[in-house]
JSON list of C-alpha atoms in Angstrom, two decimals:
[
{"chain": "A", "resi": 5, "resn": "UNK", "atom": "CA", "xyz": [16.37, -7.55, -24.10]},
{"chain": "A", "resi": 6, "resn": "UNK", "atom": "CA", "xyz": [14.64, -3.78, -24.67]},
{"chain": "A", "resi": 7, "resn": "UNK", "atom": "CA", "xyz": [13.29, -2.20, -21.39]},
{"chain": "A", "resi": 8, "resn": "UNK", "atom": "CA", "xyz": [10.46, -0.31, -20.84]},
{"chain": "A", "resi": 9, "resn": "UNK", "atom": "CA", "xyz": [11.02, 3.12, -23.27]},
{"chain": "A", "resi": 10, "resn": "UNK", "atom": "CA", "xyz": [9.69, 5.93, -22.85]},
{"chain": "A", "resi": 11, "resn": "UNK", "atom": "CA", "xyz": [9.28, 9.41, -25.24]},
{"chain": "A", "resi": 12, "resn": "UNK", "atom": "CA", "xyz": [10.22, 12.02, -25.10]},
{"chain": "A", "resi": 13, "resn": "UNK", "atom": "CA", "xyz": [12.25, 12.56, -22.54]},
{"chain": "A", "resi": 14, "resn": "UNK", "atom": "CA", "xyz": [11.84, 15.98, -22.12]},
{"chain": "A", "resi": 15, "resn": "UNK", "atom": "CA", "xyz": [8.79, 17.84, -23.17]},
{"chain": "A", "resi": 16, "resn": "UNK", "atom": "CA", "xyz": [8.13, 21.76, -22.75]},
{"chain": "A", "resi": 17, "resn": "UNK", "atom": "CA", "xyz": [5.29, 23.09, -23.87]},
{"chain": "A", "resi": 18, "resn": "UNK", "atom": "CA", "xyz": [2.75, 26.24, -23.22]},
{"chain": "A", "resi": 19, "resn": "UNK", "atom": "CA", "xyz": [-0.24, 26.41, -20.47]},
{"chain": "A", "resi": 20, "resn": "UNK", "atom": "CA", "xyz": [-3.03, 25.13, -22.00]},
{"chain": "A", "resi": 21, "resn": "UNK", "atom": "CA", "xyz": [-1.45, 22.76, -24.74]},
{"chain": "A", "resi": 22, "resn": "UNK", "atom": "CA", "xyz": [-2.23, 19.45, -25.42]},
{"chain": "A", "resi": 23, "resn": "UNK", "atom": "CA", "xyz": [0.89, 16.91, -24.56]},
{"chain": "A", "resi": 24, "resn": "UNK", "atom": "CA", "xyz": [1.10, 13.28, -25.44]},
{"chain": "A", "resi": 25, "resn": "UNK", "atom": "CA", "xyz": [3.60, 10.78, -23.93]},
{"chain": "A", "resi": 26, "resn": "UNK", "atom": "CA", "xyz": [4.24, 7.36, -25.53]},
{"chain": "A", "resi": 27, "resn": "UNK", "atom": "CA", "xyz": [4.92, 4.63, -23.62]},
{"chain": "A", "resi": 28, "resn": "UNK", "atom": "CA", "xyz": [6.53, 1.18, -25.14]},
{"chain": "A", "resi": 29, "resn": "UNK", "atom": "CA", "xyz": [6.70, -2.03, -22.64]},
{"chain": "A", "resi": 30, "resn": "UNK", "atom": "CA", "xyz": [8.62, -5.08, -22.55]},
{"chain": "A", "resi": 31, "resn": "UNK", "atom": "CA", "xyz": [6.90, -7.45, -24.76]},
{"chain": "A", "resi": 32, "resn": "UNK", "atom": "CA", "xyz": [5.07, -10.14, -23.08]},
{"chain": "A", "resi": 33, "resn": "UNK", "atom": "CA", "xyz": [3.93, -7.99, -20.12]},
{"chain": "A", "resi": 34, "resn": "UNK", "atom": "CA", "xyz": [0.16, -7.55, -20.21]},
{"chain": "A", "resi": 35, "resn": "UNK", "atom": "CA", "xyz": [0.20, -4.99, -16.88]},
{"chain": "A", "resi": 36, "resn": "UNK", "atom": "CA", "xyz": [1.25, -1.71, -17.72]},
{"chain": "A", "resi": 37, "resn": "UNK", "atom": "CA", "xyz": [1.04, 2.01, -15.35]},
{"chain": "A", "resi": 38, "resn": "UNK", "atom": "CA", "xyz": [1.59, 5.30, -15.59]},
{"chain": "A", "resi": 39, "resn": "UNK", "atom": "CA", "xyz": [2.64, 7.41, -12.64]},
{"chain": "A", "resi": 40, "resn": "UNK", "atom": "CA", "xyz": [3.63, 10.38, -11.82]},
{"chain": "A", "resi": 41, "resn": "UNK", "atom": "CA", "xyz": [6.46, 11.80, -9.64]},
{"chain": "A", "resi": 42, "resn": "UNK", "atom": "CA", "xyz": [6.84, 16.06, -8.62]},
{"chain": "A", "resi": 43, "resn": "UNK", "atom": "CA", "xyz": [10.09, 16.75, -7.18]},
{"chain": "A", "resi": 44, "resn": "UNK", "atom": "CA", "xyz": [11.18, 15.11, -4.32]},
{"chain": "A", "resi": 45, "resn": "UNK", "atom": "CA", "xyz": [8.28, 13.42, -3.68]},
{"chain": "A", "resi": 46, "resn": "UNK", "atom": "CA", "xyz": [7.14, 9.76, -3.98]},
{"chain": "A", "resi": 47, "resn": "UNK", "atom": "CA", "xyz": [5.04, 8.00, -6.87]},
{"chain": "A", "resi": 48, "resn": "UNK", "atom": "CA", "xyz": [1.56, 9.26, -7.47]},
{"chain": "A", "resi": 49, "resn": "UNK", "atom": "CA", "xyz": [-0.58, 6.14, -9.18]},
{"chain": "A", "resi": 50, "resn": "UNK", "atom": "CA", "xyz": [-2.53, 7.38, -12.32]},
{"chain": "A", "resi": 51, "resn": "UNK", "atom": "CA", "xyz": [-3.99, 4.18, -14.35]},
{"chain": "A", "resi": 52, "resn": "UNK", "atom": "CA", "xyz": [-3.89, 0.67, -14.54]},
{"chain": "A", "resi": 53, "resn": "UNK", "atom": "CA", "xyz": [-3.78, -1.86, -17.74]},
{"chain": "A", "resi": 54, "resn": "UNK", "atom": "CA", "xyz": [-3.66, -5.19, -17.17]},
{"chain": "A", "resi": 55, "resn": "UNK", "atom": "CA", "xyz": [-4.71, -7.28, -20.64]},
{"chain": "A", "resi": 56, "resn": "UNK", "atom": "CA", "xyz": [-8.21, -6.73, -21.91]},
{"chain": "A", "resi": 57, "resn": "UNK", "atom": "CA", "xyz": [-9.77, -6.25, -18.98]},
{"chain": "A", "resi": 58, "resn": "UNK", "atom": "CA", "xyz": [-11.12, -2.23, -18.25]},
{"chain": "A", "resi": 59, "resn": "UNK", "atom": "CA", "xyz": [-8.38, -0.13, -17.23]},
{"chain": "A", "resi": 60, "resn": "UNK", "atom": "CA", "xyz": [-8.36, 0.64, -13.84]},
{"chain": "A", "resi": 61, "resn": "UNK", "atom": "CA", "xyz": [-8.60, 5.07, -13.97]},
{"chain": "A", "resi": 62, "resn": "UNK", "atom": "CA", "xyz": [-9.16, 5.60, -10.38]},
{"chain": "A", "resi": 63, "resn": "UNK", "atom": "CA", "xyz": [-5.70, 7.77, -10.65]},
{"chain": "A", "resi": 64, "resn": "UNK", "atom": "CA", "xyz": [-6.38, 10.10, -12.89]},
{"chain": "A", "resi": 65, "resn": "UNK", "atom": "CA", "xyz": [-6.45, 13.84, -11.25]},
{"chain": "A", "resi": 66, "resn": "UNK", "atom": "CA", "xyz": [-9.03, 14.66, -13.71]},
{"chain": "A", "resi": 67, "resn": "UNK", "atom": "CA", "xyz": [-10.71, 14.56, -17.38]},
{"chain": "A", "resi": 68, "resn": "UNK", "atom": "CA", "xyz": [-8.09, 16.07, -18.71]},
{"chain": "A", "resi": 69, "resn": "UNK", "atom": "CA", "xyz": [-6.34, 13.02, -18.37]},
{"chain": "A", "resi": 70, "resn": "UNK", "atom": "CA", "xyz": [-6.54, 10.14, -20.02]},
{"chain": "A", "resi": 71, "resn": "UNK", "atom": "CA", "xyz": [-4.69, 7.02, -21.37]},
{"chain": "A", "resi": 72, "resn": "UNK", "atom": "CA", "xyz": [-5.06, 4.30, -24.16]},
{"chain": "A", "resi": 73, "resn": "UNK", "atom": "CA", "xyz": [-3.20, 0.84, -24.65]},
{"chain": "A", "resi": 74, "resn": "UNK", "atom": "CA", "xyz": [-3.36, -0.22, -28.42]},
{"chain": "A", "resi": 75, "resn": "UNK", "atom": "CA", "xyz": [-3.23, -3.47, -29.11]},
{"chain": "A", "resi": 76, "resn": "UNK", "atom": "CA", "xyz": [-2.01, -4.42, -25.57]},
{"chain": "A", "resi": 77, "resn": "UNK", "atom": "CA", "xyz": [1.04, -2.98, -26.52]},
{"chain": "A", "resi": 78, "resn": "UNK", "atom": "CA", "xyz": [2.21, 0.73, -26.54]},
{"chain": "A", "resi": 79, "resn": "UNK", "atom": "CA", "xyz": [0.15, 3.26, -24.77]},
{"chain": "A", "resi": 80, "resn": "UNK", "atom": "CA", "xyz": [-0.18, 7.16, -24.57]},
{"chain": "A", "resi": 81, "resn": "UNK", "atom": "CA", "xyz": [-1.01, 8.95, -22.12]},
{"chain": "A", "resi": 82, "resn": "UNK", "atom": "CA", "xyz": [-2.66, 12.38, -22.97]},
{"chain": "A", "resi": 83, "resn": "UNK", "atom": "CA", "xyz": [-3.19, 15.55, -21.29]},
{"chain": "A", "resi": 84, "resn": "UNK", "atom": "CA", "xyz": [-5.54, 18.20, -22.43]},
{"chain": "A", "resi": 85, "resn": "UNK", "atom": "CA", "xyz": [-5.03, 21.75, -21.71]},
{"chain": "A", "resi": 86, "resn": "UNK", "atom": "CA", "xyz": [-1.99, 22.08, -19.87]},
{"chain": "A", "resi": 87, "resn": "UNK", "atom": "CA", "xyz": [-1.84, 23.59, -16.67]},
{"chain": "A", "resi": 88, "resn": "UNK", "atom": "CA", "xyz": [1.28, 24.34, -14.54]},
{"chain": "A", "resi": 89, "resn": "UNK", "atom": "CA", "xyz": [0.41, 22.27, -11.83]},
{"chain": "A", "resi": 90, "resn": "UNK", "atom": "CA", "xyz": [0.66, 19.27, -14.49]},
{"chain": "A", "resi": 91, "resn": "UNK", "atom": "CA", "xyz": [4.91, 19.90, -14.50]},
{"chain": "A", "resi": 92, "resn": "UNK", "atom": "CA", "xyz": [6.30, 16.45, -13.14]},
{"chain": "A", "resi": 93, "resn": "UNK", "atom": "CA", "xyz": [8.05, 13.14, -14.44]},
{"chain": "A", "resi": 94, "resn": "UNK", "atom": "CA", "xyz": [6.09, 10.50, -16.10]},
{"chain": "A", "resi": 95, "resn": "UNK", "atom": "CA", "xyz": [6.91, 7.28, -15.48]},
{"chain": "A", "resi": 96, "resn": "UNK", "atom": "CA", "xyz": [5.75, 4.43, -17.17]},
{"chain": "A", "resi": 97, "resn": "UNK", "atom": "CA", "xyz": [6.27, 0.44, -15.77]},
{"chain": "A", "resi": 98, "resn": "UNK", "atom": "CA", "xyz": [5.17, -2.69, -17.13]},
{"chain": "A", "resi": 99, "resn": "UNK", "atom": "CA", "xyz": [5.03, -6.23, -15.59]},
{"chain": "A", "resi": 100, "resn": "UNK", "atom": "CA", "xyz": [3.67, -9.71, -15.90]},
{"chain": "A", "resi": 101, "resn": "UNK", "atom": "CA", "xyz": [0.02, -9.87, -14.45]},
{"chain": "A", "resi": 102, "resn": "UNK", "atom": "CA", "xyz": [0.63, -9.57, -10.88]},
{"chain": "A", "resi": 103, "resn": "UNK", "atom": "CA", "xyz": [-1.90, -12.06, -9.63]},
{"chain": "A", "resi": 104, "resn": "UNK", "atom": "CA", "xyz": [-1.45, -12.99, -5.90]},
{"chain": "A", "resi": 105, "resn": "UNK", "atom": "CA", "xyz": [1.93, -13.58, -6.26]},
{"chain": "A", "resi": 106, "resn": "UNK", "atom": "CA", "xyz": [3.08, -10.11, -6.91]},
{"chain": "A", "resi": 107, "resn": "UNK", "atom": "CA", "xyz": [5.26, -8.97, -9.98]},
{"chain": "A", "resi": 108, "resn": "UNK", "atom": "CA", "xyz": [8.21, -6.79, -10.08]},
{"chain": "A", "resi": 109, "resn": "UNK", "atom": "CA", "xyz": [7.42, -3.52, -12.11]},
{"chain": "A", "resi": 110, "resn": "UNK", "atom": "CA", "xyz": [9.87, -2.33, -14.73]},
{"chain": "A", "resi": 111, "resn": "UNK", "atom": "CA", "xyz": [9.71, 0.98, -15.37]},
{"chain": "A", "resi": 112, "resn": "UNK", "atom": "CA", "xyz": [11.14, 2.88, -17.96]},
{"chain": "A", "resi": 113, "resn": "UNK", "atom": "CA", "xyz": [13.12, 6.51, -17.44]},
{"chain": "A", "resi": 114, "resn": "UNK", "atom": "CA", "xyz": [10.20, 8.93, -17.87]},
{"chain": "A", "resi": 115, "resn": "UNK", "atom": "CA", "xyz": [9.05, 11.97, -19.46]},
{"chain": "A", "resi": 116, "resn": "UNK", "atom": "CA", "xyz": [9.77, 15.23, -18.04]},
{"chain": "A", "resi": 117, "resn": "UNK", "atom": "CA", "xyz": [7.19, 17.20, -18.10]},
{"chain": "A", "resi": 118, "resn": "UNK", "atom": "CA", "xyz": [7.37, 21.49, -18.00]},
{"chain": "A", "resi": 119, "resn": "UNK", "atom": "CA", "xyz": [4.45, 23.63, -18.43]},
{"chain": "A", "resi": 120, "resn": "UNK", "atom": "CA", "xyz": [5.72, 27.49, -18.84]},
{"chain": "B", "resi": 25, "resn": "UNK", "atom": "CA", "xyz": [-3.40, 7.66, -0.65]},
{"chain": "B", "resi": 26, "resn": "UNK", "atom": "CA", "xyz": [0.12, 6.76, 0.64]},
{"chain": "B", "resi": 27, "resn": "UNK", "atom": "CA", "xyz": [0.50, 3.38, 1.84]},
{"chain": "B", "resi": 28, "resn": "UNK", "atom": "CA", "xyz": [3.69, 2.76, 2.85]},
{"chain": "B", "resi": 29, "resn": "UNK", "atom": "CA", "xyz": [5.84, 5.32, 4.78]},
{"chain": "B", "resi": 30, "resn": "UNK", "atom": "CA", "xyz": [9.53, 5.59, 5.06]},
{"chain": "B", "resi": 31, "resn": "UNK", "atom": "CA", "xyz": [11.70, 6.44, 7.25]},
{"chain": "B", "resi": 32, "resn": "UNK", "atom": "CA", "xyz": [14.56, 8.11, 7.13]},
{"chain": "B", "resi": 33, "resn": "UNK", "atom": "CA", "xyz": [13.28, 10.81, 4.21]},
{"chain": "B", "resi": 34, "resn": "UNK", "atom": "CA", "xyz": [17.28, 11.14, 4.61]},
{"chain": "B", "resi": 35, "resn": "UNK", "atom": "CA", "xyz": [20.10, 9.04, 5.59]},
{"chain": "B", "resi": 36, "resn": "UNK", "atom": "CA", "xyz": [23.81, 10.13, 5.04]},
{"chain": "B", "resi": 37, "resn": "UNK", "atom": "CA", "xyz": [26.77, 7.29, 6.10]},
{"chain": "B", "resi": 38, "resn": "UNK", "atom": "CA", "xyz": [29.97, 6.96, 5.12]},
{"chain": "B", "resi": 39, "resn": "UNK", "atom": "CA", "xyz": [31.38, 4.45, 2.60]},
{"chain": "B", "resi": 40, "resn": "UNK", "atom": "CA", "xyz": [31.44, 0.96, 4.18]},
{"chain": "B", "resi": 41, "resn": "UNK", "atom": "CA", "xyz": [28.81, 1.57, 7.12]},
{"chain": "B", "resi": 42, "resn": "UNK", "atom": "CA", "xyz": [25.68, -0.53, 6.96]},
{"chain": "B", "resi": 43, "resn": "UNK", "atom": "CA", "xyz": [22.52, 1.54, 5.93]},
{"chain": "B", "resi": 44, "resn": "UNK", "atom": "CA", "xyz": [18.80, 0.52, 7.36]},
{"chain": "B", "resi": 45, "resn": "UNK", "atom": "CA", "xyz": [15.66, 1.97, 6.23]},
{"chain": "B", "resi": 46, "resn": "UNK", "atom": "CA", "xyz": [11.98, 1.41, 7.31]},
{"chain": "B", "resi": 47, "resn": "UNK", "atom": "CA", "xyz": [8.75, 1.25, 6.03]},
{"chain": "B", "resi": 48, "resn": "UNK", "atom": "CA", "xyz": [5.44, 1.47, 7.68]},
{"chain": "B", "resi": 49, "resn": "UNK", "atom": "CA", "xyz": [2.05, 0.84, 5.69]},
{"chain": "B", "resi": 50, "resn": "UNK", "atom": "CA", "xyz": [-1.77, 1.12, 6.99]},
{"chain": "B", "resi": 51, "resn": "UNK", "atom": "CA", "xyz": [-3.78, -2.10, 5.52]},
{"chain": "B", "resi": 52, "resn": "UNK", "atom": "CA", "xyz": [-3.15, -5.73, 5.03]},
{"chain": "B", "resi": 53, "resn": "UNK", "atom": "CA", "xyz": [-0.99, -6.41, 2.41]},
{"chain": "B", "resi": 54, "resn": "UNK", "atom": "CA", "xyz": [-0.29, -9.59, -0.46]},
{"chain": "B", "resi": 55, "resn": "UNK", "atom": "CA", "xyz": [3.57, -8.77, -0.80]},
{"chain": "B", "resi": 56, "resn": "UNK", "atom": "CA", "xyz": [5.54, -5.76, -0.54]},
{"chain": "B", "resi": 57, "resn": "UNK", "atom": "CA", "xyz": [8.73, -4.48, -2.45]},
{"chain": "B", "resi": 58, "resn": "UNK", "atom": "CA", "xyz": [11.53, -2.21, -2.50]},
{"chain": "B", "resi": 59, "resn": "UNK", "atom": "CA", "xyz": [12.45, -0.43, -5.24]},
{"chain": "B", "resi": 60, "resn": "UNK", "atom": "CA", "xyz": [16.13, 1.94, -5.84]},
{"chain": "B", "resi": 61, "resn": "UNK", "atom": "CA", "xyz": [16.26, 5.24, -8.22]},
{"chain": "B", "resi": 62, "resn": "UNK", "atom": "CA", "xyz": [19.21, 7.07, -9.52]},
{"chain": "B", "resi": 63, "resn": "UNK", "atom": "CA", "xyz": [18.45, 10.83, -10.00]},
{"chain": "B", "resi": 64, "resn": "UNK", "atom": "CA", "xyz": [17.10, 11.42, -13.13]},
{"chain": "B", "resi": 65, "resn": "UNK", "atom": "CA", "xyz": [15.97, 7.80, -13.84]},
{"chain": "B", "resi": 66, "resn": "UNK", "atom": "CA", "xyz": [13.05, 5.39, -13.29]},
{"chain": "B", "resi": 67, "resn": "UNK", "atom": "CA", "xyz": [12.97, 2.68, -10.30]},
{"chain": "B", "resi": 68, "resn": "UNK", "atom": "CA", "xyz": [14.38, 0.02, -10.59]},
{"chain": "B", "resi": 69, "resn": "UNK", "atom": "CA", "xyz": [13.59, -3.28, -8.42]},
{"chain": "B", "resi": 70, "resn": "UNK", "atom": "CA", "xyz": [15.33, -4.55, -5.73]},
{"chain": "B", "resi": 71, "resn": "UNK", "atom": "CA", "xyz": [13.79, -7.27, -3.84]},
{"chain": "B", "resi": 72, "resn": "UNK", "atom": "CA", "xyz": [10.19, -8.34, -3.53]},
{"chain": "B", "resi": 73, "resn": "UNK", "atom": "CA", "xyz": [8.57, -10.35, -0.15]},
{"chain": "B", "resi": 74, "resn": "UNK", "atom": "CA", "xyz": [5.70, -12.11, 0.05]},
{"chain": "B", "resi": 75, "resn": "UNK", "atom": "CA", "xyz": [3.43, -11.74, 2.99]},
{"chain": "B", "resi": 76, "resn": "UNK", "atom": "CA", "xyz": [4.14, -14.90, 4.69]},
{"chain": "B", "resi": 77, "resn": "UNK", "atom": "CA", "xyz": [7.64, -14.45, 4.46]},
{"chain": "B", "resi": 78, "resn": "UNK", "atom": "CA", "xyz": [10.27, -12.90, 7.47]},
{"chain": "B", "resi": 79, "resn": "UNK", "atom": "CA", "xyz": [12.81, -12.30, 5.62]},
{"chain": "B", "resi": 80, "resn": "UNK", "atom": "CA", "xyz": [14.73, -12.32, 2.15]},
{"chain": "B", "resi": 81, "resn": "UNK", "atom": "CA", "xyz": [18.43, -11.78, 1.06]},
{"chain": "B", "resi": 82, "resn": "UNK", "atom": "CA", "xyz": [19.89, -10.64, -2.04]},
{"chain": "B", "resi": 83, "resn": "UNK", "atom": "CA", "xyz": [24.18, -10.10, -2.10]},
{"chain": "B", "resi": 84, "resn": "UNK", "atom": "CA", "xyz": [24.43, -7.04, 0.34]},
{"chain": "B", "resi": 85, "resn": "UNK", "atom": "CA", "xyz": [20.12, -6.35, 0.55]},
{"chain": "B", "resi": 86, "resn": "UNK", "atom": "CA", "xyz": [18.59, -7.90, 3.14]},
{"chain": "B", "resi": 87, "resn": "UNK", "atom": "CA", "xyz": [14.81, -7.35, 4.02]},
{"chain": "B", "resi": 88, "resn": "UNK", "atom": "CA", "xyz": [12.71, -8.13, 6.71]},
{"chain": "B", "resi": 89, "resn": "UNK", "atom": "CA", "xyz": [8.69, -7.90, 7.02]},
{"chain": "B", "resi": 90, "resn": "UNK", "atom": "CA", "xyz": [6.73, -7.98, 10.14]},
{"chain": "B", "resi": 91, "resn": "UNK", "atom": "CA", "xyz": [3.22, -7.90, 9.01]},
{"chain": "B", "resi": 92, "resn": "UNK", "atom": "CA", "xyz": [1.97, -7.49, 12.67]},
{"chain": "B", "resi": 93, "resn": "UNK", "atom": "CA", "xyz": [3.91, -4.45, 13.21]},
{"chain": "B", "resi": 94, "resn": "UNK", "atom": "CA", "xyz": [3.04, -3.22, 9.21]},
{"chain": "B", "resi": 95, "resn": "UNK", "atom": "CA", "xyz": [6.55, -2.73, 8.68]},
{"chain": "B", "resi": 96, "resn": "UNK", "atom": "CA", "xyz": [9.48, -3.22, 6.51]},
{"chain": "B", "resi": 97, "resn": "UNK", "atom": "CA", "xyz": [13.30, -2.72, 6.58]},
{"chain": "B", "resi": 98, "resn": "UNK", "atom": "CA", "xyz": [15.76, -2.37, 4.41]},
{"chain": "B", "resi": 99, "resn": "UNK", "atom": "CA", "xyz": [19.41, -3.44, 5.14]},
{"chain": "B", "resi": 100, "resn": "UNK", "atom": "CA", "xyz": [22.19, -2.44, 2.72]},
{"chain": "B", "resi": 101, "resn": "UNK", "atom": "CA", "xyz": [25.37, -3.69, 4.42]},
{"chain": "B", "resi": 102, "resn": "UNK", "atom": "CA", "xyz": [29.23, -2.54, 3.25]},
{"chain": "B", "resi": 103, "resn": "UNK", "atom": "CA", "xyz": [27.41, 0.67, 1.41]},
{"chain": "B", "resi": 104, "resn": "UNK", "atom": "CA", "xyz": [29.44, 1.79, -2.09]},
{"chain": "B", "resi": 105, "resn": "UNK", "atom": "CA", "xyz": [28.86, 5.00, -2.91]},
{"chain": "B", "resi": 106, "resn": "UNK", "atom": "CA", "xyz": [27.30, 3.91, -6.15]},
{"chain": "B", "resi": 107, "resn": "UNK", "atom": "CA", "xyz": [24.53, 2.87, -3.01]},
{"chain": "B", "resi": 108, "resn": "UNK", "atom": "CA", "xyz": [23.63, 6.45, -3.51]},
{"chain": "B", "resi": 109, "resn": "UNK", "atom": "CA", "xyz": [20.01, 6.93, -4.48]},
{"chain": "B", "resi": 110, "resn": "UNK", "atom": "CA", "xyz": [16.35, 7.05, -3.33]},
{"chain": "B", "resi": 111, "resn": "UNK", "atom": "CA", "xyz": [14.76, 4.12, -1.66]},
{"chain": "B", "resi": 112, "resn": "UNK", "atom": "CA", "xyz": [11.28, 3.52, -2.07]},
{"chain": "B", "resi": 113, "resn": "UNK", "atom": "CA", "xyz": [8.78, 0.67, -0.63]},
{"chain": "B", "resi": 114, "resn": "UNK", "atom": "CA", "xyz": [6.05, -0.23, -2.88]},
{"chain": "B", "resi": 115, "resn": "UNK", "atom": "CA", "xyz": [2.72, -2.62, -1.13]},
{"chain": "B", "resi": 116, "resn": "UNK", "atom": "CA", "xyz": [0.14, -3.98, -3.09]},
{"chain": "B", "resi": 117, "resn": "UNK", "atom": "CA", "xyz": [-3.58, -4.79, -1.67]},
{"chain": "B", "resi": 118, "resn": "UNK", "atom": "CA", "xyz": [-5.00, -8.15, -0.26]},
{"chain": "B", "resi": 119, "resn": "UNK", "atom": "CA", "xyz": [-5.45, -9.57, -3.53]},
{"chain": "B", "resi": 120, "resn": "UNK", "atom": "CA", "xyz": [-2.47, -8.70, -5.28]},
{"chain": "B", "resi": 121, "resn": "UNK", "atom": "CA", "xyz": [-4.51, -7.68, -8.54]},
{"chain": "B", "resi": 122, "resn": "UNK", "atom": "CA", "xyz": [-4.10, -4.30, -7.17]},
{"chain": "B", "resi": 123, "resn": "UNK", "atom": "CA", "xyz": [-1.42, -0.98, -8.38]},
{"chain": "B", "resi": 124, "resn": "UNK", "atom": "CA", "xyz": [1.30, -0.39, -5.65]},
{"chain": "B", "resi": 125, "resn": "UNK", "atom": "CA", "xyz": [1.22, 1.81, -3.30]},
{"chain": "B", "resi": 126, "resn": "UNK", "atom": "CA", "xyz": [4.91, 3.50, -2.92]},
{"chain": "B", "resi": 127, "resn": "UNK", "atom": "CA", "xyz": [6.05, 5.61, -0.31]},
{"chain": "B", "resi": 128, "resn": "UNK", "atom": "CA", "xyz": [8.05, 9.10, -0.60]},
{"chain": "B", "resi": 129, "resn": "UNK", "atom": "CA", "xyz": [11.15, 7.29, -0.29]},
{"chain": "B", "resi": 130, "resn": "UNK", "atom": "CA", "xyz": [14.51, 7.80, 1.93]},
{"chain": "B", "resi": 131, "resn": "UNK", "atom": "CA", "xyz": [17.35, 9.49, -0.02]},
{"chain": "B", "resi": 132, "resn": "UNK", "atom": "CA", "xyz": [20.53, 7.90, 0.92]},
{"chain": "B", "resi": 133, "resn": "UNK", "atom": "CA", "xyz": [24.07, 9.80, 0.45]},
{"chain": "B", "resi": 134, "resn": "UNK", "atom": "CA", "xyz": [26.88, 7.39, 0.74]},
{"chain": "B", "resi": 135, "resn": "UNK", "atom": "CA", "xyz": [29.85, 9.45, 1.04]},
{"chain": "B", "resi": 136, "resn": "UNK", "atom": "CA", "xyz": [33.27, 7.85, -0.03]}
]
């Protein structure tokens, strides 16, 4: 079955630009993340969708950011006004709702973000 | 804020050695996981423990949790160098209903 895609791949765009990244999950799985990842480093947790419950923004570096899950499906994640500080991958993962019992994450290959 | 902690951030072993990594996190936790990535490509799962389990197997993984030490390790044994890759341990909170936490990661070079 389809994995967790991701688009673009690569984006490079201008300080102060507005980006959007698409996100498509498996189908089925209500939870679905963004994070993001800067060189070398580990995964930084942006926001949280998990059905139709209130998405779960305590990530989010700041209002420039912000995401949106249509339909419980695909979601974009926006970023307003570019700065270079915002340069990193964006990953995306979905999963079944994790409940207590804890769900694997599937993430998809991410979008590479560089802001000249 | 980081939760879980590895260690090695680098490990380097030649084909065939066994390769152990460790994890170290702060607050109680409902399961934890470990997850693998190939440069250039998202994480992919390896092996998830619950937190009443000691230890789980799976072919040449083997992971053990010792929730009154808040620690994890990671046992790769025979390593391939298509082993190469970052490691990274992922916790979740008490309830489970929570985004994971995941660590920096240990980057381990199997050389053939």
């Amino acid at each position: 079955g389809a994995g967790v895609s991701q688009s673009p791949s690569n984006k490079v765009t201008e300080k102060g630009k507005d980006v959007e990244l698409r996100c498509d999950p498996i189908s089925g799985h209500t939870a679905l993340y963004w994070y993001r990842q800067s060189l070398g480093q580990g995964l930084e947790f942006l926001i949280y969708f998990q059905g139709n419950s209130a998405p779960d923004k305590s990530g989010l570096p700041s209002d420039r950011f912000s995401a949106e899950r249509t339909g419980g499906s695909v979601s974009t994640l926006t970023i307003q006004r570019t700065q270079q500080e915002d340069s990193a991958v964006y990953l995306c993962a979905s999963s079944l709702p994790p409940g207590a019992g804890g769900q694997p994450q599937h993430f998809g290959d991410g979008t590479r973000l560089s802001i000249l | 804020s980081q939760q879980g902690e590895e260690d090695p951030q680098a490990l380097s072993i030649q084909e065939g050695e066994n390769a152990t990594m460790n994890c170290s996190y702060k607050t109680s936790i409902n399961n934890l996981q470990w997850y693998r990535q190939n440069s250039g490509r998202g994480l992919v799962h390896l092996i998830l423990i619950r937190s009443n389990e000691r230890e789980k197997h799976s072919g040449r993984l083997r992971v053990t949790l010792d929730t009154s030490k808040k620690s994890s390790s990671l046992l790769i044994t025979a390593s391939r160098a298509a082993d190469t890759a970052s490691y990274f341990c992922a916790t979740d909170g008490p309830s489970g209903n929570t985004p994971l936490v995941f660590g920096k990661g240990t980057r381990l070079s199997v050389i053939a």
